Coordinates of N, CA, C and O in Angstrom, one line a residue:
X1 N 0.9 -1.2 0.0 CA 0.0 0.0 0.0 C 0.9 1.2 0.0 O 1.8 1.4 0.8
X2 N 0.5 2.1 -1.1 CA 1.2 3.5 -0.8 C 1.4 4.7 0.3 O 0.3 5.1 0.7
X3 N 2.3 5.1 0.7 CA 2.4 5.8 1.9 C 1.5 7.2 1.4 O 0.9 7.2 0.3
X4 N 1.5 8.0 2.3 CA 0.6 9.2 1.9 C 1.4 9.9 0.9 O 0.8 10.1 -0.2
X5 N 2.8 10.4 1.0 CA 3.6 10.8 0.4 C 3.6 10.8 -1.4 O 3.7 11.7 -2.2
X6 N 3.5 9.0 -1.4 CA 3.2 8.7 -2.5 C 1.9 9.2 -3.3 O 2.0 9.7 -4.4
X7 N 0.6 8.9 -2.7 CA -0.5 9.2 -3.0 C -0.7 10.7 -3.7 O -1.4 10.9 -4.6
X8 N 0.2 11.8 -2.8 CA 0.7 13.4 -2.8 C 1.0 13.3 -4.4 O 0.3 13.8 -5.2
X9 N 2.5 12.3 -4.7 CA 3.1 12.5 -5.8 C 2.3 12.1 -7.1 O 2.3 12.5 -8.3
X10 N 1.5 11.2 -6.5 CA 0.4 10.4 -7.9 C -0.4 11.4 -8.4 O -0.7 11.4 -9.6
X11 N -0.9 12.5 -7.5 CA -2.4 13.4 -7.6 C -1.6 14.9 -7.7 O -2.2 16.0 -7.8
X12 N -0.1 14.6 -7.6 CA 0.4 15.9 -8.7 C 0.5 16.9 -7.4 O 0.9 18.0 -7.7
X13 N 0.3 16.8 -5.9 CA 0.2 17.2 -4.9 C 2.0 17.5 -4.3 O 2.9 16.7 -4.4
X14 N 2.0 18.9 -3.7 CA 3.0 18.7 -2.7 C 2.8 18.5 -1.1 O 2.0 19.0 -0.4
X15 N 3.7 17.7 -0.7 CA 3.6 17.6 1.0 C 4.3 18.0 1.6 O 5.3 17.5 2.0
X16 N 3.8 19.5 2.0 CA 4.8 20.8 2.7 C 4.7 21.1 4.4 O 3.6 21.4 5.0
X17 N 5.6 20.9 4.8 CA 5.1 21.0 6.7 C 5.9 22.1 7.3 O 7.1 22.1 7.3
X18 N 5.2 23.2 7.9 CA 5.7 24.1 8.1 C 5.3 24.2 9.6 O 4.1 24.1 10.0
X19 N 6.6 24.2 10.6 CA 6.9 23.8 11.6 C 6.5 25.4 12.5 O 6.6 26.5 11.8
X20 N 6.0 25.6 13.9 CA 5.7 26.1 14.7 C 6.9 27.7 14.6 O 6.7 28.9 14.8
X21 N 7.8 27.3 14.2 CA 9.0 28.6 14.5 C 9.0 29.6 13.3 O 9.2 30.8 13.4
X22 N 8.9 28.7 12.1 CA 8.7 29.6 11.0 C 6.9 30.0 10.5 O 6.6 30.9 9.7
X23 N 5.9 29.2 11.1 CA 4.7 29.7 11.3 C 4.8 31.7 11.9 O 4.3 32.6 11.4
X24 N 5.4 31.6 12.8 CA 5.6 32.5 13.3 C 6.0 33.7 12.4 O 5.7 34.9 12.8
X25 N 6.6 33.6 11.4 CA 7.1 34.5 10.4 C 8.2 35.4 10.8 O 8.5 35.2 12.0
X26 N 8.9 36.3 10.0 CA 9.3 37.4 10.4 C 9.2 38.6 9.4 O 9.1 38.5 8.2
X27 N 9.2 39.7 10.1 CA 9.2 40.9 9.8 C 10.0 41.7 9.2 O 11.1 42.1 9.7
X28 N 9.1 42.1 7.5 CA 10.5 43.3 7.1 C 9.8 44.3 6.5 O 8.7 44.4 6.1
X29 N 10.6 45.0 6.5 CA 10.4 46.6 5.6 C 11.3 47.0 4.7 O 11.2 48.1 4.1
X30 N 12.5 46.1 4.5 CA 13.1 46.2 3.2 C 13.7 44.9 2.8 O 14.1 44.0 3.6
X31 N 13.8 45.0 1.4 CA 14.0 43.8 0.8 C 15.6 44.5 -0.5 O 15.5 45.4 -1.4
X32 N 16.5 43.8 -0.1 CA 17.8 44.3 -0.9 C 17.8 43.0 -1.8 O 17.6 41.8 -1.5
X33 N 18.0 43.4 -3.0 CA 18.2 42.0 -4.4 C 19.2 42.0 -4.8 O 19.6 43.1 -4.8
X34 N 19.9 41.1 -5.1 CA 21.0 41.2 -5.7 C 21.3 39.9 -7.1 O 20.4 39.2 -6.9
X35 N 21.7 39.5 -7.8 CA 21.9 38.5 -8.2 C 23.1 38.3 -9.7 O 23.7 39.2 -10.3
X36 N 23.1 36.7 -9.7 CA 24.1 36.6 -10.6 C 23.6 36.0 -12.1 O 22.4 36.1 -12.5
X37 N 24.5 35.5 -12.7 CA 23.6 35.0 -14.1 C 23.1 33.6 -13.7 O 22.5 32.9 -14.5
X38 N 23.4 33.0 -12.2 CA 23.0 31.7 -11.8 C 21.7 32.0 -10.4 O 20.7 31.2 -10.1
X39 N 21.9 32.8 -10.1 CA 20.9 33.1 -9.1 C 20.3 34.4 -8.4 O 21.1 35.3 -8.2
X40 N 19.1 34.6 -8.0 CA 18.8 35.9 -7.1 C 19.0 35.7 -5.6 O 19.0 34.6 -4.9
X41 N 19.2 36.8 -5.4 CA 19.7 36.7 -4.0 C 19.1 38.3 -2.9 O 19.6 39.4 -2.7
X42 N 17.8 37.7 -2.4 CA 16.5 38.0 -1.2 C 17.2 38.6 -0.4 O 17.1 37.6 0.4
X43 N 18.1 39.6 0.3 CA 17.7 39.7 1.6 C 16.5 40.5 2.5 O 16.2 41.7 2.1
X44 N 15.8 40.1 3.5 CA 14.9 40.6 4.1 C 15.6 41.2 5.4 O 16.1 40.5 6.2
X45 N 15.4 42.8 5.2 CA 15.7 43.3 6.6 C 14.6 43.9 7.2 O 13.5 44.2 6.7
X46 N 14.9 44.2 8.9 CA 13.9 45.0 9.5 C 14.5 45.9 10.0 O 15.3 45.9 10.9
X47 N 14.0 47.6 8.9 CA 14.7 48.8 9.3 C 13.8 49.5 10.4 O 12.6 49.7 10.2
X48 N 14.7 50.0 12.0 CA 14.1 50.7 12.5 C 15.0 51.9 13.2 O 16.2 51.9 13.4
X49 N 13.8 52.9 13.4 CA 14.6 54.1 13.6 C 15.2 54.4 14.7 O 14.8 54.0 15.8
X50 N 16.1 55.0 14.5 CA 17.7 54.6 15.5 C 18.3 53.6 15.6 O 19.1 53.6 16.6
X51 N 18.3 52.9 15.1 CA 18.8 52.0 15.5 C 20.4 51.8 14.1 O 20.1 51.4 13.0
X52 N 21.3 52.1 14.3 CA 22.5 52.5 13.6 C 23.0 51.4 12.9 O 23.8 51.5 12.0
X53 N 22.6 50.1 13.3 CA 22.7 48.9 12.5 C 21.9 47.9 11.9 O 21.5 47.0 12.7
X54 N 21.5 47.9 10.7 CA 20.1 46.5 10.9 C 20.5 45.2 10.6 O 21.6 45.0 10.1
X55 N 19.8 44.5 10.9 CA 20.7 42.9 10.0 C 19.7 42.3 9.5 O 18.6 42.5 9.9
X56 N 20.2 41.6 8.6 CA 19.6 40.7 7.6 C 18.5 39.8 8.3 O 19.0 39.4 9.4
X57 N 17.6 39.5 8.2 CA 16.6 39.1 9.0 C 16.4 37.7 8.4 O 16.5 36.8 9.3
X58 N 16.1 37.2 7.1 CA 16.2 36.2 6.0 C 16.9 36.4 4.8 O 17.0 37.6 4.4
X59 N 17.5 35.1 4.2 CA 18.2 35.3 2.6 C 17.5 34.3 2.1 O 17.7 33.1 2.4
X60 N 16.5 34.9 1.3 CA 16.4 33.8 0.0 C 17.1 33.6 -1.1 O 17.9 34.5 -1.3
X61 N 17.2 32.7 -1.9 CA 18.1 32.6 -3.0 C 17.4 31.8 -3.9 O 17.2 30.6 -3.8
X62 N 17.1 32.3 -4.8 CA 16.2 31.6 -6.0 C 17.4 31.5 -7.3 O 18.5 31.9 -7.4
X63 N 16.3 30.5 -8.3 CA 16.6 30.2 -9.1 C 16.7 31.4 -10.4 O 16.2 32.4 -9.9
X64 N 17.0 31.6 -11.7 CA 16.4 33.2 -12.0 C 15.1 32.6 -12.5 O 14.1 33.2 -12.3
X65 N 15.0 31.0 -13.2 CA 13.3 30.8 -13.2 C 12.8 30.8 -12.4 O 11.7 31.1 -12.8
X66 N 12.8 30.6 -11.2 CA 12.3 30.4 -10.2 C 11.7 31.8 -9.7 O 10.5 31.9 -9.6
X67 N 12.6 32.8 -9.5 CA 12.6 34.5 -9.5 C 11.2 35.0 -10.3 O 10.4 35.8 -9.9
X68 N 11.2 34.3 -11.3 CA 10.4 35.3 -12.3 C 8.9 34.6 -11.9 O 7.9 35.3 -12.0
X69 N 8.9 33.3 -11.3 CA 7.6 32.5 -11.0 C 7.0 32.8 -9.9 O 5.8 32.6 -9.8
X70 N 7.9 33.6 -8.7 CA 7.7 34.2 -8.0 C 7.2 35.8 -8.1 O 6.5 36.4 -7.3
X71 N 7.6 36.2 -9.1 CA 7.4 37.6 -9.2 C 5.6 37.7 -9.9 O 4.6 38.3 -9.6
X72 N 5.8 36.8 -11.0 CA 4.4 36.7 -11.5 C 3.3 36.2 -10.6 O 2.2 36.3 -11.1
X73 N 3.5 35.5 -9.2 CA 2.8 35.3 -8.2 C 2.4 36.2 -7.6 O 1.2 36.4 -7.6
X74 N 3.4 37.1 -7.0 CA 3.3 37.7 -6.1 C 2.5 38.9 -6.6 O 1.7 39.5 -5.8
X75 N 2.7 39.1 -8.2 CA 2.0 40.5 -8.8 C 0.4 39.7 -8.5 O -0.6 40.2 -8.0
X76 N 0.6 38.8 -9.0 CA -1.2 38.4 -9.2 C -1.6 38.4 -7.7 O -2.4 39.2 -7.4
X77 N -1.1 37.6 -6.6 CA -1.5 38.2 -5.6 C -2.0 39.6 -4.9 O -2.8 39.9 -4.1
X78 N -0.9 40.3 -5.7 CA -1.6 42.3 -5.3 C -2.4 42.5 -6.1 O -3.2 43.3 -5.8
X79 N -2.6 41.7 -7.6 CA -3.8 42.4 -8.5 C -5.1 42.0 -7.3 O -5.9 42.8 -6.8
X80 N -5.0 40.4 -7.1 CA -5.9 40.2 -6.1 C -6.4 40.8 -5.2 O -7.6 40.7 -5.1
X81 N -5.7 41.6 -4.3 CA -5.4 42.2 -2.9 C -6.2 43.8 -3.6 O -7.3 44.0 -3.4
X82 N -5.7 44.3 -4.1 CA -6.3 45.3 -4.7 C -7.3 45.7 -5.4 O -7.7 46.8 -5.7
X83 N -7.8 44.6 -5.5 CA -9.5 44.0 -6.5 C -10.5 44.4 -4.9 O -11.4 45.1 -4.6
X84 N -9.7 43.6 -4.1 CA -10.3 43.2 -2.8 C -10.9 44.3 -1.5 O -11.8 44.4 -0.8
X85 N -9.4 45.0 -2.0 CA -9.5 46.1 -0.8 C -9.2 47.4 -1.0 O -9.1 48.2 0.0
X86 N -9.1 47.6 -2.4 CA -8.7 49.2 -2.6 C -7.0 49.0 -3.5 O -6.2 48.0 -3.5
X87 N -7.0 49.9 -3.8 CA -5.3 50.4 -4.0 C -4.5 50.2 -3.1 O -4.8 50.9 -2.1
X88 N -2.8 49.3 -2.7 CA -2.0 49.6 -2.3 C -1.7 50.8 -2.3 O -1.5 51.2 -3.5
X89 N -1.6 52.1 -1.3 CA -0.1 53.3 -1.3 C 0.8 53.2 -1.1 O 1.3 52.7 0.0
X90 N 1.6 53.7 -2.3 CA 3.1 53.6 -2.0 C 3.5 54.3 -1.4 O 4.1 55.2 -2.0
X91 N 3.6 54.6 0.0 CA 4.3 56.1 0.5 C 5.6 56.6 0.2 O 6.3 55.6 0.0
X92 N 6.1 57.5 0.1 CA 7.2 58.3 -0.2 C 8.0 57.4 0.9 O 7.4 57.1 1.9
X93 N 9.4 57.1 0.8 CA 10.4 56.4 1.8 C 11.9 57.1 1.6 O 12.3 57.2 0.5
X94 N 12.5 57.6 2.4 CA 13.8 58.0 2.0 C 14.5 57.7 1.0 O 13.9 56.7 0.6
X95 N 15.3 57.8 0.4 CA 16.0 57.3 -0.2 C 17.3 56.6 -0.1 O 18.3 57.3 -0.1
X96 N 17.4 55.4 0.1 CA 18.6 54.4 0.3 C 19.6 54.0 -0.9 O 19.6 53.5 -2.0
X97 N 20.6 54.7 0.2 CA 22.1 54.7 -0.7 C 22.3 53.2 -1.8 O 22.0 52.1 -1.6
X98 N 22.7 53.8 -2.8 CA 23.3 52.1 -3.6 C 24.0 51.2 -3.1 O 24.0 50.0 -3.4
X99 N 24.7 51.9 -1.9 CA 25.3 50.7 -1.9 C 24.8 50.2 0.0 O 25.5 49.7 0.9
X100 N 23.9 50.5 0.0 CA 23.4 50.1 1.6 C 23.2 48.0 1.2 O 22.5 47.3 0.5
X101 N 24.3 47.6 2.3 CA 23.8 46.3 2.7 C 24.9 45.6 2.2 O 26.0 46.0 1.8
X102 N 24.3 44.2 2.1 CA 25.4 43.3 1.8 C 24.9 42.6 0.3 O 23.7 42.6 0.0
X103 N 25.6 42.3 -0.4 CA 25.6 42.1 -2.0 C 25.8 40.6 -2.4 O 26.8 39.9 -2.1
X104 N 24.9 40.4 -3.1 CA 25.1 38.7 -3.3 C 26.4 38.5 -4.6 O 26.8 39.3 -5.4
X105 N 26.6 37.3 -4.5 CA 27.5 37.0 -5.0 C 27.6 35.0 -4.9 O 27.5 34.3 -3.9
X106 N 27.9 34.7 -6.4 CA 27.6 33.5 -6.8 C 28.9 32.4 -6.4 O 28.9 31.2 -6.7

């Protein structure tokens, strides 16, 4: 008899378990990109004021297909979000140096 696993793989299904710590999420308000001709590279920070140093909070690192499957998600998710609830505002944000953060590299 097939495990569940299997049954998952037959019906085209993934079997994803998202454990109590990363349920929890974390928090950003900026996202620095960087990437190579092999990969993108996410970092998620949480910028707050005064605070004279921020650190990298998450790094993702995609594929560049992978990148673009995400980006065409995430747009359709805000067309969604915006259908739903109004217009996103973009508020006016300082302007952050070029070279603020750390830089991926392949």
């Amino acid at each position: 008899m097939a495990d569940e696993n299997d049954k998952a793989k037959q019906q085209g299904q993934i079997n994803i378990e998202l454990d109590e710590k990363v349920a929890e999420g974390t928090y950003s308000n900026l996202a620095i990109i960087n990437h190579s001709v092999s990969e993108f590279v996410v970092d998620f920070v949480n910028i707050m004021p005064g605070v004279p140093k921020n650190k990298v909070k998450s790094r993702i690192i995609l594929t560049p297909q992978h990148a673009k499957r995400f980006l065409k998600a995430l747009n359709d998710n805000v067309n969604r979000f915006e259908k739903a609830h109004g217009e996103i505002k973009d508020y006016e944000q300082p302007p952050i140096p070029l070279n603020f953060g750390p830089t991926g590299q392949a």
